[in-house]
PDB file of N, CA and C in Angstrom:
ATOM      1  N   MET A 162      -4.116 -95.848 -12.711  1.00  0.00           N
ATOM      2  CA  MET A 162      -5.548 -95.677 -12.884  1.00  0.00           C
ATOM      3  C   MET A 162      -6.257 -96.686 -11.980  1.00  0.00           C
ATOM      4  N   ARG A 163      -7.272 -96.239 -11.257  1.00  0.00           N
ATOM      5  CA  ARG A 163      -8.027 -97.086 -10.354  1.00  0.00           C
ATOM      6  C   ARG A 163      -8.924 -98.034 -11.132  1.00  0.00           C
ATOM      7  N   THR A 164      -9.121 -99.258 -10.593  1.00  0.00           N
ATOM      8  CA  THR A 164      -9.900-100.269 -11.263  1.00  0.00           C
ATOM      9  C   THR A 164     -11.068-100.690 -10.393  1.00  0.00           C
ATOM     10  N   PHE A 165     -12.235-100.838 -10.995  1.00  0.00           N
ATOM     11  CA  PHE A 165     -13.442-101.238 -10.282  1.00  0.00           C
ATOM     12  C   PHE A 165     -14.083-102.431 -10.989  1.00  0.00           C
ATOM     13  N   PHE A 166     -14.670-103.314 -10.200  1.00  0.00           N
ATOM     14  CA  PHE A 166     -15.369-104.476 -10.723  1.00  0.00           C
ATOM     15  C   PHE A 166     -16.846-104.160 -10.882  1.00  0.00           C
ATOM     16  N   LEU A 167     -17.408-104.484 -12.045  1.00  0.00           N
ATOM     17  CA  LEU A 167     -18.850-104.319 -12.272  1.00  0.00           C
ATOM     18  C   LEU A 167     -19.539-105.608 -11.860  1.00  0.00           C
ATOM     19  N   ASP A 168     -20.043-105.672 -10.614  1.00  0.00           N
ATOM     20  CA  ASP A 168     -20.655-106.904 -10.148  1.00  0.00           C
ATOM     21  C   ASP A 168     -21.960-107.204 -10.867  1.00  0.00           C
ATOM     22  N   HIS A 169     -22.668-106.211 -11.317  1.00  0.00           N
ATOM     23  CA  HIS A 169     -23.837-106.375 -12.162  1.00  0.00           C
ATOM     24  C   HIS A 169     -23.623-105.475 -13.368  1.00  0.00           C
ATOM     25  N   PRO A 170     -23.050-106.030 -14.436  1.00  0.00           N
ATOM     26  CA  PRO A 170     -22.750-105.179 -15.582  1.00  0.00           C
ATOM     27  C   PRO A 170     -23.966-104.338 -16.001  1.00  0.00           C
ATOM     28  N   SER A 171     -23.880-103.063 -15.680  1.00  0.00           N
ATOM     29  CA  SER A 171     -24.985-102.151 -15.967  1.00  0.00           C
ATOM     30  C   SER A 171     -24.573-101.146 -17.014  1.00  0.00           C
ATOM     31  N   VAL A 172     -23.991-101.645 -18.085  1.00  0.00           N
ATOM     32  CA  VAL A 172     -23.544-100.775 -19.174  1.00  0.00           C
ATOM     33  C   VAL A 172     -24.750-100.505 -20.083  1.00  0.00           C
ATOM     34  N   SER A 173     -25.064 -99.233 -20.241  1.00  0.00           N
ATOM     35  CA  SER A 173     -26.171 -98.837 -21.092  1.00  0.00           C
ATOM     36  C   SER A 173     -25.634 -97.845 -22.106  1.00  0.00           C
ATOM     37  N   GLY A 174     -25.419 -98.318 -23.329  1.00  0.00           N
ATOM     38  CA  GLY A 174     -24.826 -97.462 -24.354  1.00  0.00           C
ATOM     39  C   GLY A 174     -23.417 -97.094 -23.973  1.00  0.00           C
ATOM     40  N   ASN A 175     -23.156 -95.823 -23.759  1.00  0.00           N
ATOM     41  CA  ASN A 175     -21.827 -95.362 -23.386  1.00  0.00           C
ATOM     42  C   ASN A 175     -21.752 -94.946 -21.929  1.00  0.00           C
ATOM     43  N   GLN A 176     -22.694 -95.416 -21.092  1.00  0.00           N
ATOM     44  CA  GLN A 176     -22.698 -95.034 -19.698  1.00  0.00           C
ATOM     45  C   GLN A 176     -22.795 -96.250 -18.808  1.00  0.00           C
ATOM     46  N   VAL A 177     -22.275 -96.092 -17.587  1.00  0.00           N
ATOM     47  CA  VAL A 177     -22.379 -97.127 -16.575  1.00  0.00           C
ATOM     48  C   VAL A 177     -22.562 -96.433 -15.223  1.00  0.00           C
ATOM     49  N   VAL A 178     -23.272 -97.105 -14.335  1.00  0.00           N
ATOM     50  CA  VAL A 178     -23.515 -96.563 -13.004  1.00  0.00           C
ATOM     51  C   VAL A 178     -22.934 -97.523 -11.983  1.00  0.00           C
ATOM     52  N   LEU A 179     -22.064 -97.030 -11.110  1.00  0.00           N
ATOM     53  CA  LEU A 179     -21.566 -97.790  -9.986  1.00  0.00           C
ATOM     54  C   LEU A 179     -22.453 -97.436  -8.803  1.00  0.00           C
ATOM     55  N   ARG A 180     -22.881 -98.443  -8.037  1.00  0.00           N
ATOM     56  CA  ARG A 180     -23.769 -98.209  -6.901  1.00  0.00           C
ATOM     57  C   ARG A 180     -23.188 -98.786  -5.623  1.00  0.00           C
ATOM     58  N   GLY A 181     -23.797 -98.423  -4.506  1.00  0.00           N
ATOM     59  CA  GLY A 181     -23.472 -99.007  -3.216  1.00  0.00           C
ATOM     60  C   GLY A 181     -22.029 -98.808  -2.806  1.00  0.00           C
ATOM     61  N   SER A 182     -21.419 -99.910  -2.351  1.00  0.00           N
ATOM     62  CA  SER A 182     -20.060 -99.834  -1.769  1.00  0.00           C
ATOM     63  C   SER A 182     -19.028 -99.360  -2.785  1.00  0.00           C
ATOM     64  N   GLN A 183     -19.206 -99.706  -4.053  1.00  0.00           N
ATOM     65  CA  GLN A 183     -18.255 -99.250  -5.071  1.00  0.00           C
ATOM     66  C   GLN A 183     -18.283 -97.732  -5.179  1.00  0.00           C
ATOM     67  N   ALA A 184     -19.493 -97.153  -5.219  1.00  0.00           N
ATOM     68  CA  ALA A 184     -19.628 -95.716  -5.341  1.00  0.00           C
ATOM     69  C   ALA A 184     -19.119 -95.000  -4.089  1.00  0.00           C
ATOM     70  N   ARG A 185     -19.421 -95.562  -2.905  1.00  0.00           N
ATOM     71  CA  ARG A 185     -18.935 -94.954  -1.664  1.00  0.00           C
ATOM     72  C   ARG A 185     -17.425 -95.000  -1.571  1.00  0.00           C
ATOM     73  N   HIS A 186     -16.814 -96.121  -2.013  1.00  0.00           N
ATOM     74  CA  HIS A 186     -15.351 -96.232  -2.002  1.00  0.00           C
ATOM     75  C   HIS A 186     -14.737 -95.192  -2.942  1.00  0.00           C
ATOM     76  N   LEU A 187     -15.310 -95.056  -4.121  1.00  0.00           N
ATOM     77  CA  LEU A 187     -14.828 -94.084  -5.097  1.00  0.00           C
ATOM     78  C   LEU A 187     -14.879 -92.660  -4.522  1.00  0.00           C
ATOM     79  N   ARG A 188     -15.982 -92.339  -3.844  1.00  0.00           N
ATOM     80  CA  ARG A 188     -16.194 -90.981  -3.328  1.00  0.00           C
ATOM     81  C   ARG A 188     -15.485 -90.699  -2.024  1.00  0.00           C
ATOM     82  N   LEU A 189     -15.606 -91.603  -1.033  1.00  0.00           N
ATOM     83  CA  LEU A 189     -15.121 -91.314   0.302  1.00  0.00           C
ATOM     84  C   LEU A 189     -13.685 -91.748   0.569  1.00  0.00           C
ATOM     85  N   VAL A 190     -13.298 -92.897   0.034  1.00  0.00           N
ATOM     86  CA  VAL A 190     -11.945 -93.421   0.305  1.00  0.00           C
ATOM     87  C   VAL A 190     -10.943 -92.877  -0.703  1.00  0.00           C
ATOM     88  N   LEU A 191     -11.239 -93.046  -1.986  1.00  0.00           N
ATOM     89  CA  LEU A 191     -10.311 -92.592  -3.018  1.00  0.00           C
ATOM     90  C   LEU A 191     -10.438 -91.115  -3.328  1.00  0.00           C
ATOM     91  N   ARG A 192     -11.575 -90.518  -2.970  1.00  0.00           N
ATOM     92  CA  ARG A 192     -11.851 -89.105  -3.194  1.00  0.00           C
ATOM     93  C   ARG A 192     -11.669 -88.709  -4.650  1.00  0.00           C
ATOM     94  N   LEU A 193     -12.169 -89.580  -5.525  1.00  0.00           N
ATOM     95  CA  LEU A 193     -12.117 -89.260  -6.957  1.00  0.00           C
ATOM     96  C   LEU A 193     -13.187 -88.224  -7.276  1.00  0.00           C
ATOM     97  N   GLU A 194     -12.989 -87.487  -8.333  1.00  0.00           N
ATOM     98  CA  GLU A 194     -13.883 -86.405  -8.716  1.00  0.00           C
ATOM     99  C   GLU A 194     -14.296 -86.529 -10.167  1.00  0.00           C
ATOM    100  N   PRO A 195     -15.407 -85.857 -10.518  1.00  0.00           N
ATOM    101  CA  PRO A 195     -15.805 -85.865 -11.941  1.00  0.00           C
ATOM    102  C   PRO A 195     -14.658 -85.387 -12.831  1.00  0.00           C
ATOM    103  N   GLY A 196     -14.528 -86.064 -13.965  1.00  0.00           N
ATOM    104  CA  GLY A 196     -13.456 -85.763 -14.916  1.00  0.00           C
ATOM    105  C   GLY A 196     -12.295 -86.727 -14.818  1.00  0.00           C
ATOM    106  N   GLU A 197     -12.158 -87.435 -13.685  1.00  0.00           N
ATOM    107  CA  GLU A 197     -11.051 -88.383 -13.533  1.00  0.00           C
ATOM    108  C   GLU A 197     -11.418 -89.691 -14.251  1.00  0.00           C
ATOM    109  N   GLN A 198     -10.395 -90.416 -14.719  1.00  0.00           N
ATOM    110  CA  GLN A 198     -10.604 -91.662 -15.435  1.00  0.00           C
ATOM    111  C   GLN A 198     -10.339 -92.851 -14.543  1.00  0.00           C
ATOM    112  N   VAL A 199     -11.107 -93.923 -14.775  1.00  0.00           N
ATOM    113  CA  VAL A 199     -10.957 -95.194 -14.061  1.00  0.00           C
ATOM    114  C   VAL A 199     -11.046 -96.327 -15.082  1.00  0.00           C
ATOM    115  N   ARG A 200     -10.710 -97.507 -14.618  1.00  0.00           N
ATOM    116  CA  ARG A 200     -10.809 -98.718 -15.451  1.00  0.00           C
ATOM    117  C   ARG A 200     -11.886 -99.596 -14.791  1.00  0.00           C
ATOM    118  N   LEU A 201     -12.708-100.244 -15.594  1.00  0.00           N
ATOM    119  CA  LEU A 201     -13.764-101.132 -15.129  1.00  0.00           C
ATOM    120  C   LEU A 201     -13.580-102.493 -15.759  1.00  0.00           C
ATOM    121  N   PHE A 202     -13.900-103.563 -15.029  1.00  0.00           N
ATOM    122  CA  PHE A 202     -13.926-104.899 -15.649  1.00  0.00           C
ATOM    123  C   PHE A 202     -15.161-105.620 -15.150  1.00  0.00           C
ATOM    124  N   ASP A 203     -15.710-106.497 -15.990  1.00  0.00           N
ATOM    125  CA  ASP A 203     -16.974-107.128 -15.667  1.00  0.00           C
ATOM    126  C   ASP A 203     -16.898-108.625 -15.394  1.00  0.00           C
ATOM    127  N   GLY A 204     -15.730-109.193 -15.396  1.00  0.00           N
ATOM    128  CA  GLY A 204     -15.571-110.635 -15.103  1.00  0.00           C
ATOM    129  C   GLY A 204     -15.851-111.533 -16.294  1.00  0.00           C
ATOM    130  N   THR A 205     -16.213-110.972 -17.429  1.00  0.00           N
ATOM    131  CA  THR A 205     -16.476-111.781 -18.620  1.00  0.00           C
ATOM    132  C   THR A 205     -15.413-111.544 -19.699  1.00  0.00           C
ATOM    133  N   GLY A 206     -14.356-110.811 -19.324  1.00  0.00           N
ATOM    134  CA  GLY A 206     -13.284-110.539 -20.284  1.00  0.00           C
ATOM    135  C   GLY A 206     -13.301-109.130 -20.848  1.00  0.00           C
ATOM    136  N   SER A 207     -14.315-108.357 -20.528  1.00  0.00           N
ATOM    137  CA  SER A 207     -14.367-106.978 -21.023  1.00  0.00           C
ATOM    138  C   SER A 207     -13.776-106.018 -19.989  1.00  0.00           C
ATOM    139  N   VAL A 208     -12.963-105.100 -20.507  1.00  0.00           N
ATOM    140  CA  VAL A 208     -12.361-104.062 -19.672  1.00  0.00           C
ATOM    141  C   VAL A 208     -12.740-102.734 -20.312  1.00  0.00           C
ATOM    142  N   TYR A 209     -13.131-101.790 -19.478  1.00  0.00           N
ATOM    143  CA  TYR A 209     -13.577-100.484 -19.977  1.00  0.00           C
ATOM    144  C   TYR A 209     -12.710 -99.375 -19.409  1.00  0.00           C
ATOM    145  N   SER A 210     -12.464 -98.379 -20.208  1.00  0.00           N
ATOM    146  CA  SER A 210     -11.844 -97.139 -19.772  1.00  0.00           C
ATOM    147  C   SER A 210     -13.002 -96.161 -19.650  1.00  0.00           C
ATOM    148  N   ALA A 211     -13.147 -95.515 -18.498  1.00  0.00           N
ATOM    149  CA  ALA A 211     -14.290 -94.644 -18.288  1.00  0.00           C
ATOM    150  C   ALA A 211     -13.888 -93.358 -17.554  1.00  0.00           C
ATOM    151  N   ARG A 212     -14.697 -92.329 -17.757  1.00  0.00           N
ATOM    152  CA  ARG A 212     -14.477 -91.040 -17.083  1.00  0.00           C
ATOM    153  C   ARG A 212     -15.671 -90.769 -16.169  1.00  0.00           C
ATOM    154  N   ILE A 213     -15.378 -90.356 -14.951  1.00  0.00           N
ATOM    155  CA  ILE A 213     -16.444 -90.041 -14.000  1.00  0.00           C
ATOM    156  C   ILE A 213     -17.183 -88.805 -14.481  1.00  0.00           C
ATOM    157  N   ASN A 214     -18.506 -88.938 -14.548  1.00  0.00           N
ATOM    158  CA  ASN A 214     -19.357 -87.849 -15.010  1.00  0.00           C
ATOM    159  C   ASN A 214     -20.001 -87.144 -13.832  1.00  0.00           C
ATOM    160  N   GLN A 215     -20.533 -87.932 -12.869  1.00  0.00           N
ATOM    161  CA  GLN A 215     -21.245 -87.369 -11.741  1.00  0.00           C
ATOM    162  C   GLN A 215     -21.123 -88.312 -10.559  1.00  0.00           C
ATOM    163  N   ILE A 216     -20.972 -87.761  -9.350  1.00  0.00           N
ATOM    164  CA  ILE A 216     -20.901 -88.556  -8.145  1.00  0.00           C
ATOM    165  C   ILE A 216     -21.989 -88.086  -7.194  1.00  0.00           C
ATOM    166  N   LEU A 217     -22.862 -89.009  -6.820  1.00  0.00           N
ATOM    167  CA  LEU A 217     -23.916 -88.737  -5.861  1.00  0.00           C
ATOM    168  C   LEU A 217     -23.627 -89.518  -4.579  1.00  0.00           C
ATOM    169  N   LYS A 218     -24.502 -89.472  -3.611  1.00  0.00           N
ATOM    170  CA  LYS A 218     -24.270 -90.121  -2.324  1.00  0.00           C
ATOM    171  C   LYS A 218     -23.991 -91.614  -2.459  1.00  0.00           C
ATOM    172  N   ASP A 219     -24.851 -92.348  -3.179  1.00  0.00           N
ATOM    173  CA  ASP A 219     -24.706 -93.800  -3.292  1.00  0.00           C
ATOM    174  C   ASP A 219     -24.565 -94.293  -4.727  1.00  0.00           C
ATOM    175  N   GLN A 220     -24.188 -93.414  -5.639  1.00  0.00           N
ATOM    176  CA  GLN A 220     -23.937 -93.862  -7.000  1.00  0.00           C
ATOM    177  C   GLN A 220     -23.006 -92.920  -7.719  1.00  0.00           C
ATOM    178  N   ALA A 221     -22.314 -93.472  -8.686  1.00  0.00           N
ATOM    179  CA  ALA A 221     -21.406 -92.679  -9.536  1.00  0.00           C
ATOM    180  C   ALA A 221     -21.731 -93.010 -10.988  1.00  0.00           C
ATOM    181  N   CYS A 222     -21.930 -91.986 -11.776  1.00  0.00           N
ATOM    182  CA  CYS A 222     -22.232 -92.141 -13.197  1.00  0.00           C
ATOM    183  C   CYS A 222     -20.944 -91.922 -13.993  1.00  0.00           C
ATOM    184  N   LEU A 223     -20.658 -92.851 -14.907  1.00  0.00           N
ATOM    185  CA  LEU A 223     -19.432 -92.755 -15.682  1.00  0.00           C
ATOM    186  C   LEU A 223     -19.745 -92.858 -17.156  1.00  0.00           C
ATOM    187  N   ASP A 224     -18.941 -92.199 -17.966  1.00  0.00           N
ATOM    188  CA  ASP A 224     -19.022 -92.275 -19.427  1.00  0.00           C
ATOM    189  C   ASP A 224     -17.933 -93.209 -19.907  1.00  0.00           C
ATOM    190  N   ILE A 225     -18.285 -94.190 -20.708  1.00  0.00           N
ATOM    191  CA  ILE A 225     -17.320 -95.161 -21.248  1.00  0.00           C
ATOM    192  C   ILE A 225     -16.573 -94.517 -22.404  1.00  0.00           C
ATOM    193  N   LEU A 226     -15.262 -94.571 -22.338  1.00  0.00           N
ATOM    194  CA  LEU A 226     -14.412 -94.021 -23.368  1.00  0.00           C
ATOM    195  C   LEU A 226     -13.970 -95.092 -24.367  1.00  0.00           C
ATOM    196  N   ASP A 227     -13.610 -96.288 -23.853  1.00  0.00           N
ATOM    197  CA  ASP A 227     -13.143 -97.399 -24.679  1.00  0.00           C
ATOM    198  C   ASP A 227     -13.542 -98.703 -24.052  1.00  0.00           C
ATOM    199  N   ARG A 228     -13.669 -99.746 -24.891  1.00  0.00           N
ATOM    200  CA  ARG A 228     -13.921-101.088 -24.401  1.00  0.00           C
ATOM    201  C   ARG A 228     -12.891-102.029 -25.009  1.00  0.00           C
ATOM    202  N   TYR A 229     -12.305-102.852 -24.177  1.00  0.00           N
ATOM    203  CA  TYR A 229     -11.301-103.811 -24.618  1.00  0.00           C
ATOM    204  C   TYR A 229     -11.800-105.201 -24.262  1.00  0.00           C
ATOM    205  N   THR A 230     -11.600-106.174 -25.169  1.00  0.00           N
ATOM    206  CA  THR A 230     -12.016-107.536 -24.895  1.00  0.00           C
ATOM    207  C   THR A 230     -10.858-108.476 -24.985  1.00  0.00           C
TER     208      THR A 230
END
């Protein structure tokens, strides 16, 4: 499972948005698609399991499935 760092933890309820280089890497390099799962960590000890919901040009919207501390 691919792992991404949340440089600005933007967790809102059960959703998170990856922006900029993280979103471009997800879309162009890894070629991930909606429905695929990834792991997120925020540098404060929280790790999230998330599913890609939508991928746009410079952002990716994900639904959080689980949070581990």
